[in-house]
CSV table of C-alpha atoms (C1' of nucleotides) in Angstrom, one decimal:
chain,number,residue,atom,x,y,z
A,403,UNK,CA,-6.8,-1.2,-14.7
A,404,UNK,CA,-10.0,-1.3,-16.7
A,405,UNK,CA,-13.3,-1.8,-14.8
A,406,UNK,CA,-16.9,-1.9,-15.9
A,407,UNK,CA,-19.1,0.8,-14.6
A,408,UNK,CA,-22.6,0.2,-13.3
A,409,UNK,CA,-23.8,1.4,-16.7
A,410,UNK,CA,-21.7,-1.2,-18.4
A,411,UNK,CA,-19.4,1.6,-19.6
A,412,UNK,CA,-15.7,0.7,-19.6
A,413,UNK,CA,-13.7,3.1,-17.6
A,414,UNK,CA,-10.1,3.3,-16.6
A,415,UNK,CA,-9.4,3.4,-12.8
A,416,UNK,CA,-5.8,3.7,-11.8
A,417,UNK,CA,-4.5,2.2,-8.7
A,418,UNK,CA,-1.5,4.3,-7.9
A,419,UNK,CA,1.4,3.6,-5.6
A,420,UNK,CA,-0.3,5.9,-3.1
A,421,UNK,CA,-3.4,3.8,-3.2
A,422,UNK,CA,-1.4,0.7,-2.4
A,423,UNK,CA,0.1,2.5,0.6
A,424,UNK,CA,-3.4,3.3,1.7
A,425,UNK,CA,-4.2,-0.4,1.5
A,426,UNK,CA,-1.2,-1.1,3.7
A,427,UNK,CA,-2.6,1.3,6.2
A,428,UNK,CA,-6.0,-0.4,6.0
A,429,UNK,CA,-4.3,-3.7,6.7
A,430,UNK,CA,-2.9,-2.2,9.9
A,431,UNK,CA,-6.0,-0.5,11.2
A,432,UNK,CA,-8.5,-3.0,9.7
A,433,UNK,CA,-11.5,-0.7,10.1
A,434,UNK,CA,-11.7,3.1,9.6
A,435,UNK,CA,-14.0,5.8,8.4
A,436,UNK,CA,-14.0,8.5,5.8
A,437,UNK,CA,-12.8,11.2,8.1
A,438,UNK,CA,-9.7,9.2,9.0
A,439,UNK,CA,-9.0,8.5,5.4
A,440,UNK,CA,-8.9,12.3,4.8
A,441,UNK,CA,-5.8,12.5,7.0
A,442,UNK,CA,-4.0,9.6,5.6
A,443,UNK,CA,-4.6,10.7,2.0
A,444,UNK,CA,-3.3,14.1,3.0
A,445,UNK,CA,-0.2,12.5,4.5
A,446,UNK,CA,0.5,10.4,1.4
A,447,UNK,CA,-0.1,13.4,-0.9
A,448,UNK,CA,2.7,15.2,1.1
A,449,UNK,CA,0.2,17.7,2.5
A,450,UNK,CA,0.2,18.9,6.1
A,451,UNK,CA,-3.4,18.3,7.0
A,452,UNK,CA,-6.3,16.4,5.6
A,453,UNK,CA,-7.8,16.4,2.1
A,454,UNK,CA,-11.4,17.5,1.8
A,455,UNK,CA,-14.3,15.2,2.8
A,456,UNK,CA,-15.4,15.2,-0.7
A,457,UNK,CA,-12.0,14.0,-2.0
A,458,UNK,CA,-11.9,11.2,0.6
A,459,UNK,CA,-15.4,10.1,-0.5
A,460,UNK,CA,-14.3,10.2,-4.2
A,461,UNK,CA,-11.3,8.1,-3.3
A,462,UNK,CA,-13.5,5.6,-1.5
A,463,UNK,CA,-15.9,5.4,-4.4
A,464,UNK,CA,-13.0,4.7,-6.8
A,465,UNK,CA,-11.5,2.0,-4.5
A,466,UNK,CA,-14.9,0.5,-4.1
A,467,UNK,CA,-15.2,0.4,-7.9
A,468,UNK,CA,-11.9,-1.5,-8.3
A,469,UNK,CA,-12.8,-3.8,-5.4
A,470,UNK,CA,-10.1,-2.7,-2.9
A,471,UNK,CA,-12.4,-1.4,-0.2
A,472,UNK,CA,-16.0,-1.9,1.1
A,473,UNK,CA,-18.1,0.5,2.9
A,474,UNK,CA,-21.1,0.5,5.2
A,475,UNK,CA,-23.0,3.6,6.1
A,476,UNK,CA,-24.0,3.3,9.7
A,477,UNK,CA,-25.0,6.9,10.0
A,478,UNK,CA,-22.5,7.7,12.7
A,479,UNK,CA,-20.2,10.6,12.9
A,480,UNK,CA,-17.2,10.4,10.6
A,481,UNK,CA,-19.0,9.0,7.7
A,482,UNK,CA,-19.1,5.5,6.3
A,483,UNK,CA,-17.2,2.7,8.0
A,484,UNK,CA,-14.5,1.6,5.5
A,485,UNK,CA,-12.4,-1.5,5.4
A,486,UNK,CA,-10.0,-3.1,2.9
A,487,UNK,CA,-11.3,-6.1,1.0
A,488,UNK,CA,-9.4,-9.4,1.0
A,489,UNK,CA,-7.8,-8.3,-2.3
A,490,UNK,CA,-6.4,-5.2,-0.7
A,491,UNK,CA,-5.3,-6.5,2.6
A,492,UNK,CA,-5.3,-10.3,2.5
A,493,UNK,CA,-7.5,-10.2,5.6
A,494,UNK,CA,-11.0,-11.5,5.9
A,495,UNK,CA,-13.9,-9.2,6.2
A,496,UNK,CA,-14.1,-7.6,9.6
A,497,UNK,CA,-17.3,-7.9,11.6
A,498,UNK,CA,-18.3,-4.3,11.8
A,499,UNK,CA,-21.3,-4.9,14.0
A,500,UNK,CA,-19.2,-5.9,17.0
A,501,UNK,CA,-19.0,-3.7,20.1
A,502,UNK,CA,-15.3,-3.1,19.6
A,503,UNK,CA,-15.8,-1.5,16.1
A,504,UNK,CA,-16.3,1.9,17.5
A,505,UNK,CA,-13.1,1.6,19.4
A,506,UNK,CA,-11.2,0.3,16.4
A,507,UNK,CA,-12.4,3.2,14.3
A,508,UNK,CA,-11.3,5.6,17.0
A,509,UNK,CA,-7.9,4.0,17.0
A,510,UNK,CA,-7.7,4.4,13.2
A,511,UNK,CA,-8.7,8.1,13.5
A,512,UNK,CA,-5.7,8.6,15.9
A,513,UNK,CA,-3.4,6.6,13.7
A,514,UNK,CA,-4.4,8.7,10.7
A,515,UNK,CA,-3.5,11.9,12.5
A,516,UNK,CA,-0.2,10.6,13.7
A,517,UNK,CA,0.7,9.5,10.2
A,518,UNK,CA,-0.2,13.0,8.9
A,519,UNK,CA,2.2,14.4,11.5
A,520,UNK,CA,5.0,12.2,10.0
A,521,UNK,CA,4.9,9.4,12.6
A,522,UNK,CA,5.0,5.8,11.7
A,523,UNK,CA,2.2,3.7,13.1
A,524,UNK,CA,2.1,0.0,13.9
A,525,UNK,CA,0.1,-2.3,15.9
A,526,UNK,CA,1.4,-3.2,19.3
A,527,UNK,CA,2.7,-6.8,19.6
A,528,UNK,CA,0.4,-9.2,21.3
A,529,UNK,CA,2.0,-9.8,24.7
A,530,UNK,CA,3.5,-13.2,25.3
A,531,UNK,CA,3.5,-13.0,29.1
A,532,UNK,CA,0.5,-13.0,31.4
A,533,UNK,CA,0.2,-9.7,33.2
A,534,UNK,CA,1.5,-7.6,30.3
A,535,UNK,CA,-0.7,-5.4,28.2
A,536,UNK,CA,-1.2,-4.7,24.5
A,537,UNK,CA,-1.5,-1.0,23.6
A,538,UNK,CA,-3.9,0.1,20.9
A,539,UNK,CA,-1.0,1.3,18.8
A,540,UNK,CA,2.6,2.5,18.7
A,541,UNK,CA,3.5,5.9,17.2
A,542,UNK,CA,7.1,6.0,16.1
A,543,UNK,CA,8.7,9.4,15.7
A,544,UNK,CA,12.3,10.1,14.9
A,545,UNK,CA,13.5,9.9,18.5
A,546,UNK,CA,10.5,8.8,20.4
A,547,UNK,CA,8.3,5.7,20.7
A,548,UNK,CA,4.9,6.3,22.2
A,549,UNK,CA,2.4,3.7,23.3
A,550,UNK,CA,-1.0,4.9,22.4
A,551,UNK,CA,-4.1,4.0,24.3
A,552,UNK,CA,-7.6,5.0,23.1
A,553,UNK,CA,-10.0,5.1,26.0
A,554,UNK,CA,-13.7,5.6,25.3
A,555,UNK,CA,-15.0,3.6,28.2
A,556,UNK,CA,-13.8,4.0,31.7
A,557,UNK,CA,-12.4,0.8,33.2
A,558,UNK,CA,-12.5,-0.4,36.8
A,559,UNK,CA,-9.7,0.4,39.2
A,560,UNK,CA,-8.1,-3.1,39.4
A,561,UNK,CA,-7.9,-3.1,35.6
A,562,UNK,CA,-6.0,0.2,35.5
A,563,UNK,CA,-3.7,-1.1,38.2
A,564,UNK,CA,-2.6,-4.1,36.3
A,565,UNK,CA,-2.2,-2.1,33.1
A,566,UNK,CA,-0.1,0.5,34.9
A,567,UNK,CA,2.1,-2.2,36.3
A,568,UNK,CA,2.6,-3.6,32.9
A,569,UNK,CA,3.4,-0.1,31.5
A,570,UNK,CA,5.8,0.5,34.3
A,571,UNK,CA,7.8,-2.6,33.5
A,572,UNK,CA,7.8,-1.8,29.9
A,573,UNK,CA,8.9,1.9,30.3
A,574,UNK,CA,11.6,0.8,32.7
A,575,UNK,CA,12.8,-1.8,30.3
A,576,UNK,CA,13.1,0.9,27.6
A,577,UNK,CA,10.5,-0.6,25.3
A,578,UNK,CA,8.9,2.8,24.9
A,579,UNK,CA,9.4,6.4,25.9
A,580,UNK,CA,5.9,7.4,26.9
A,581,UNK,CA,2.3,6.4,27.1
A,582,UNK,CA,-0.4,8.6,25.7
A,583,UNK,CA,-4.0,8.1,26.7
A,584,UNK,CA,-6.5,9.6,24.3
A,585,UNK,CA,-9.9,9.9,26.0
A,586,UNK,CA,-13.3,11.4,26.1
A,587,UNK,CA,-14.2,13.4,29.2
A,588,UNK,CA,-15.5,10.6,31.3
A,589,UNK,CA,-12.7,8.1,30.6
A,590,UNK,CA,-10.1,10.9,30.9
A,591,UNK,CA,-11.3,11.6,34.5
A,592,UNK,CA,-11.1,7.9,35.3
A,593,UNK,CA,-7.5,7.5,33.9
A,594,UNK,CA,-6.3,10.6,35.8
A,595,UNK,CA,-7.9,9.4,39.0
A,596,UNK,CA,-6.4,6.0,38.6
A,597,UNK,CA,-2.9,7.4,38.0
A,598,UNK,CA,-3.2,9.2,41.3
A,599,UNK,CA,-4.8,6.3,43.2
A,600,UNK,CA,-2.0,3.7,43.3
A,601,UNK,CA,1.8,3.6,43.7
A,602,UNK,CA,2.0,2.0,40.2
A,603,UNK,CA,0.1,4.8,38.7
A,604,UNK,CA,2.1,7.5,40.5
A,605,UNK,CA,5.3,5.8,39.4
A,606,UNK,CA,4.6,6.3,35.7
A,607,UNK,CA,2.5,9.4,35.9
A,608,UNK,CA,5.2,11.7,34.6
A,609,UNK,CA,5.6,9.5,31.5
A,610,UNK,CA,1.9,9.3,30.8
A,611,UNK,CA,-0.1,12.0,29.2
A,612,UNK,CA,-3.9,12.0,29.2
A,613,UNK,CA,-5.7,14.1,26.7
A,614,UNK,CA,-9.4,14.6,26.1
A,615,UNK,CA,-9.7,14.5,22.4
A,616,UNK,CA,-12.8,12.4,21.8
A,617,UNK,CA,-16.5,13.2,22.1
A,618,UNK,CA,-18.5,10.8,24.2
A,619,UNK,CA,-19.6,9.0,21.0
A,620,UNK,CA,-15.9,8.5,20.0
A,621,UNK,CA,-15.5,11.2,17.3
A,622,UNK,CA,-12.3,13.3,17.4
A,623,UNK,CA,-13.2,16.7,18.5
A,624,UNK,CA,-13.3,19.3,15.8
A,625,UNK,CA,-11.4,22.1,17.7
A,626,UNK,CA,-9.0,22.4,20.5
A,627,UNK,CA,-6.8,19.4,21.3
A,628,UNK,CA,-8.5,17.0,18.9
A,629,UNK,CA,-8.0,19.0,15.7
A,630,UNK,CA,-4.3,18.5,15.6
A,631,UNK,CA,-3.3,15.2,16.9
A,632,UNK,CA,-0.6,14.8,17.9
A,633,UNK,CA,0.2,18.3,19.2
A,634,UNK,CA,2.5,20.5,17.3
A,635,UNK,CA,5.2,20.2,20.0
A,636,UNK,CA,5.3,16.5,19.2
A,637,UNK,CA,5.6,17.1,15.5
A,638,UNK,CA,8.3,15.1,13.8
A,639,UNK,CA,9.5,15.9,10.3
B,478,DC,C1',15.6,23.8,-26.1
B,479,DG,C1',11.5,26.0,-24.3
B,480,DA,C1',6.5,26.3,-24.9
B,481,DT,C1',2.2,23.9,-25.2
B,482,DT,C1',-1.0,20.5,-24.2
B,483,DG,C1',-3.4,16.6,-22.0
B,484,DA,C1',-4.1,13.7,-18.1
B,485,DT,C1',-4.6,13.5,-13.4
B,486,DA,C1',-5.8,15.0,-9.0
B,487,DG,C1',-6.6,18.5,-6.0
B,488,DC,C1',-10.0,22.4,-4.3
B,489,DG,C1',-14.6,24.7,-2.8
B,490,DA,C1',-19.3,25.4,-4.0
B,491,DC,C1',-23.7,23.8,-4.9
B,492,DC,C1',-27.2,20.4,-5.3
B,493,DT,C1',-30.2,16.2,-4.4
B,494,DG,C1',-31.4,12.5,-1.6
B,495,DG,C1',-31.3,9.3,2.4
B,496,DG,C1',-30.9,8.1,7.2
B,497,DT,C1',-31.2,9.2,12.2
C,646,DA,C1',-32.9,19.5,11.8
C,647,DC,C1',-28.7,17.7,10.9
C,648,DC,C1',-25.2,15.0,8.9
C,649,DC,C1',-23.4,12.4,5.3
C,650,DA,C1',-23.1,10.3,0.3
C,651,DG,C1',-22.2,11.3,-4.0
C,652,DG,C1',-23.0,13.9,-8.3
C,653,DT,C1',-21.7,18.2,-11.2
C,654,DC,C1',-19.2,22.6,-12.1
C,655,DG,C1',-15.4,25.8,-12.6
C,656,DC,C1',-10.9,26.4,-11.3
C,657,DT,C1',-5.8,25.4,-10.2
C,658,DA,C1',-1.4,22.7,-9.8
C,659,DT,C1',1.7,19.3,-11.5
C,660,DC,C1',4.0,16.4,-14.6
C,661,DA,C1',5.2,14.1,-18.8
C,662,DA,C1',4.8,13.9,-23.6
C,663,DT,C1',4.8,16.4,-27.6
C,664,DC,C1',5.2,20.3,-30.7
C,665,DG,C1',7.5,24.3,-33.0
DNA sequence: CGATTGATAGCGACCTGGGT
DNA sequence: ACCCAGGTCGCTATCAATCG
């Protein structure tokens, strides 16, 4: 593909098969940031771990140049917010100023790390029935299917109750093997408390893991549990 | 056939500049 | 003050085409 530079200089910019797979991922997560892109690029390069921030920025600059992504620098942790253009994903431009954007970016960060650990990632299906619940994502390993819930804001107890009831039905029906709550400190406390507080919570507690991997602002923590998500024990190859 | 070369893409390091 | 964007530089790895 030949594109014209800002200087008017013609320059070749190749869109590789890997870049197209990146666009497929962007279509799934919709909105992400430069830090998450590091992990997916690493995965698609066949590397265990992320590429450097600089490389991810360079990739974004190249994809911006060929019109496959757009970026917005909101000054938050994780770098610019990144999304695929209509050309890349067939989806209209997301509204990045909505309240839910921080949550969506956090989900993308999680997705990126699962993909780097050789999991497949897809969106959860929108539930048809009332009283069921749509998870933030589904991580599919070779033998396991985990429902992933990203929790940055504690919910009220009745809300947890109905979600746990929905998860209980789903786990019992064999629709998934486990539920993973990825939280910051305050929402992690709320989820653990809610799991103890009701019969529905206690019924599923042994199939639910709660991990504090986010900072309060929704960035994946640099060290400890956040660095390697999912944990090495859950690694699939 | 094996060696060389060029393109591509990766790395860290260093720098400047901008935004919070 | 700190984090991030994005530019250059020197270096390395890989792969495919080409040369001797």
